[in-house]
PDB file of C-alpha atoms in Angstrom:
ATOM      1  CA  MET A   1      -0.871  11.510  28.823  1.00  0.00           C
ATOM      2  CA  GLY A   2      -2.298  14.934  28.066  1.00  0.00           C
ATOM      3  CA  ASN A   3      -5.039  15.941  30.456  1.00  0.00           C
ATOM      4  CA  ARG A   4      -7.387  18.794  29.697  1.00  0.00           C
ATOM      5  CA  ALA A   5      -6.462  21.371  32.302  1.00  0.00           C
ATOM      6  CA  THR A   6      -8.356  24.426  33.489  1.00  0.00           C
ATOM      7  CA  PHE A   7      -5.616  26.175  35.489  1.00  0.00           C
ATOM      8  CA  SER A   8      -8.401  27.651  37.615  1.00  0.00           C
ATOM      9  CA  GLY A   9      -7.300  26.539  41.100  1.00  0.00           C
ATOM     10  CA  ASP A  10      -5.146  28.390  43.609  1.00  0.00           C
ATOM     11  CA  ARG A  11      -1.715  29.355  42.321  1.00  0.00           C
ATOM     12  CA  TYR A  12       1.573  28.625  44.028  1.00  0.00           C
ATOM     13  CA  ALA A  13       5.230  29.154  43.244  1.00  0.00           C
ATOM     14  CA  THR A  14       8.022  27.114  44.786  1.00  0.00           C
ATOM     15  CA  ARG A  15      10.718  28.727  46.930  1.00  0.00           C
ATOM     16  CA  GLY A  16      13.156  28.308  44.026  1.00  0.00           C
ATOM     17  CA  ILE A  17      10.912  30.310  41.700  1.00  0.00           C
ATOM     18  CA  VAL A  18      10.287  33.015  44.304  1.00  0.00           C
ATOM     19  CA  ASP A  19      14.021  33.306  45.030  1.00  0.00           C
ATOM     20  CA  ARG A  20      15.280  33.319  41.422  1.00  0.00           C
ATOM     21  CA  ILE A  21      12.523  34.599  39.118  1.00  0.00           C
ATOM     22  CA  GLU A  22      11.454  38.231  39.391  1.00  0.00           C
ATOM     23  CA  PRO A  23       7.714  38.856  39.878  1.00  0.00           C
ATOM     24  CA  THR A  24       7.425  40.561  36.472  1.00  0.00           C
ATOM     25  CA  ILE A  25       8.303  37.269  34.780  1.00  0.00           C
ATOM     26  CA  GLN A  26       6.143  35.148  37.099  1.00  0.00           C
ATOM     27  CA  MET A  27       3.124  37.349  36.376  1.00  0.00           C
ATOM     28  CA  ALA A  28       3.799  37.219  32.613  1.00  0.00           C
ATOM     29  CA  LEU A  29       3.749  33.393  32.675  1.00  0.00           C
ATOM     30  CA  TRP A  30       0.444  33.287  34.561  1.00  0.00           C
ATOM     31  CA  ARG A  31      -0.934  35.928  32.164  1.00  0.00           C
ATOM     32  CA  ALA A  32       0.134  33.825  29.147  1.00  0.00           C
ATOM     33  CA  ILE A  33      -1.923  30.906  30.499  1.00  0.00           C
ATOM     34  CA  GLU A  34      -4.898  33.217  31.114  1.00  0.00           C
ATOM     35  CA  MET A  35      -4.678  34.581  27.560  1.00  0.00           C
ATOM     36  CA  ARG A  36      -4.616  31.065  26.116  1.00  0.00           C
ATOM     37  CA  LYS A  37      -7.629  30.081  28.245  1.00  0.00           C
ATOM     38  CA  ALA A  38      -9.520  33.196  27.088  1.00  0.00           C
ATOM     39  CA  ARG A  39      -8.712  32.277  23.486  1.00  0.00           C
ATOM     40  CA  GLY A  40     -10.222  28.844  24.007  1.00  0.00           C
ATOM     41  CA  ASP A  41      -6.981  26.863  23.663  1.00  0.00           C
ATOM     42  CA  VAL A  42      -6.930  23.303  25.009  1.00  0.00           C
ATOM     43  CA  LEU A  43      -4.283  23.364  27.728  1.00  0.00           C
ATOM     44  CA  ASP A  44      -2.158  20.406  28.750  1.00  0.00           C
ATOM     45  CA  TYR A  45      -1.725  19.976  32.509  1.00  0.00           C
ATOM     46  CA  LEU A  46       1.997  20.758  32.019  1.00  0.00           C
ATOM     47  CA  GLN A  47       2.897  24.125  30.512  1.00  0.00           C
ATOM     48  CA  VAL A  48       6.593  24.550  29.719  1.00  0.00           C
ATOM     49  CA  PHE A  49       8.177  28.001  29.549  1.00  0.00           C
ATOM     50  CA  GLU A  50      11.716  28.377  28.189  1.00  0.00           C
ATOM     51  CA  LEU A  51      13.386  31.702  28.939  1.00  0.00           C
ATOM     52  CA  SER A  52      15.993  33.214  26.636  1.00  0.00           C
ATOM     53  CA  VAL A  53      17.510  36.614  25.919  1.00  0.00           C
ATOM     54  CA  GLU A  54      17.105  38.151  22.488  1.00  0.00           C
ATOM     55  CA  MET A  55      18.982  41.280  21.471  1.00  0.00           C
ATOM     56  CA  VAL A  56      16.733  43.800  19.717  1.00  0.00           C
ATOM     57  CA  ASP A  57      18.291  47.106  18.623  1.00  0.00           C
ATOM     58  CA  GLY A  58      21.162  46.444  21.039  1.00  0.00           C
ATOM     59  CA  GLU A  59      18.849  45.954  24.004  1.00  0.00           C
ATOM     60  CA  PRO A  60      18.455  42.587  25.763  1.00  0.00           C
ATOM     61  CA  LEU A  61      14.819  41.506  25.836  1.00  0.00           C
ATOM     62  CA  GLN A  62      13.303  38.661  27.853  1.00  0.00           C
ATOM     63  CA  LYS A  63      11.912  36.135  25.394  1.00  0.00           C
ATOM     64  CA  VAL A  64       9.690  33.257  26.462  1.00  0.00           C
ATOM     65  CA  LEU A  65       8.692  30.164  24.520  1.00  0.00           C
ATOM     66  CA  ASN A  66       5.527  28.500  25.869  1.00  0.00           C
ATOM     67  CA  ARG A  67       5.042  24.918  24.745  1.00  0.00           C
ATOM     68  CA  GLN A  68       2.995  21.864  25.591  1.00  0.00           C
ATOM     69  CA  GLU A  69       2.761  18.292  24.308  1.00  0.00           C
ATOM     70  CA  GLN A  70      -0.976  17.470  24.162  1.00  0.00           C
ATOM     71  CA  PRO A  71      -2.223  18.991  21.973  1.00  0.00           C
ATOM     72  CA  GLU A  72       1.093  20.205  20.625  1.00  0.00           C
ATOM     73  CA  HIS A  73       1.498  23.969  20.925  1.00  0.00           C
ATOM     74  CA  ARG A  74       4.412  26.422  20.660  1.00  0.00           C
ATOM     75  CA  GLU A  75       4.162  30.171  21.079  1.00  0.00           C
ATOM     76  CA  SER A  76       6.774  32.845  21.816  1.00  0.00           C
ATOM     77  CA  PHE A  77       6.351  36.236  23.443  1.00  0.00           C
ATOM     78  CA  TYR A  78       8.406  38.984  25.068  1.00  0.00           C
ATOM     79  CA  VAL A  79       8.131  40.226  28.652  1.00  0.00           C
ATOM     80  CA  ASP A  80       8.420  43.985  29.122  1.00  0.00           C
ATOM     81  CA  GLY A  81       9.896  45.602  32.208  1.00  0.00           C
ATOM     82  CA  VAL A  82      12.311  42.811  33.144  1.00  0.00           C
ATOM     83  CA  GLN A  83      15.269  44.208  35.121  1.00  0.00           C
ATOM     84  CA  GLU A  84      17.802  41.601  34.018  1.00  0.00           C
ATOM     85  CA  PRO A  85      16.641  39.249  31.269  1.00  0.00           C
ATOM     86  CA  PHE A  86      18.198  35.815  31.413  1.00  0.00           C
ATOM     87  CA  GLY A  87      18.243  32.657  29.383  1.00  0.00           C
ATOM     88  CA  GLY A  88      18.827  28.951  29.635  1.00  0.00           C
ATOM     89  CA  VAL A  89      16.042  28.578  32.186  1.00  0.00           C
ATOM     90  CA  THR A  90      13.018  26.291  31.941  1.00  0.00           C
ATOM     91  CA  ILE A  91       9.991  26.779  34.171  1.00  0.00           C
ATOM     92  CA  TRP A  92       7.046  24.414  34.480  1.00  0.00           C
ATOM     93  CA  VAL A  93       3.495  25.352  35.451  1.00  0.00           C
ATOM     94  CA  MET A  94       1.507  22.260  36.445  1.00  0.00           C
ATOM     95  CA  ASP A  95      -2.229  21.985  37.028  1.00  0.00           C
ATOM     96  CA  SER A  96      -3.010  19.313  39.630  1.00  0.00           C
ATOM     97  CA  GLY A  97      -6.748  19.868  39.287  1.00  0.00           C
ATOM     98  CA  SER A  98      -7.247  21.660  42.604  1.00  0.00           C
ATOM     99  CA  TYR A  99      -4.231  23.981  42.417  1.00  0.00           C
ATOM    100  CA  CYS A 100      -1.476  25.125  40.051  1.00  0.00           C
ATOM    101  CA  THR A 101       2.237  25.241  40.808  1.00  0.00           C
ATOM    102  CA  MET A 102       5.063  27.138  39.130  1.00  0.00           C
ATOM    103  CA  LEU A 103       8.367  25.304  39.598  1.00  0.00           C
ATOM    104  CA  PHE A 104      11.718  24.447  38.102  1.00  0.00           C
ATOM    105  CA  PRO A 105      11.870  20.943  36.551  1.00  0.00           C
ATOM    106  CA  ASP A 106      14.493  19.873  39.100  1.00  0.00           C
ATOM    107  CA  GLU A 107      12.054  20.716  41.930  1.00  0.00           C
ATOM    108  CA  TYR A 108       9.517  18.147  40.699  1.00  0.00           C
TER     109      TYR A 108
END
């Protein structure tokens, strides 16, 4: 089921993403895909981002796990400058071939 994806088309975010996810986080997710492309990673058409909050030195930090199924990949990173980090949220970024969409799984 894994399709080699380029994530090079126009980028869109659903109304749900725009309303609930601050731009700092949205940009960090797009940047994570760009960094993986630059590194030469094979990207699945569906990139999954799981948001969580991790306490570091008493400060809440926004942690993100990026994963995909084909080929299997898991990588975590932190997003700086997030006003209110939150967890328990999954965001998908899908490459349709001609465009890419950031959405919540329940918007699919």
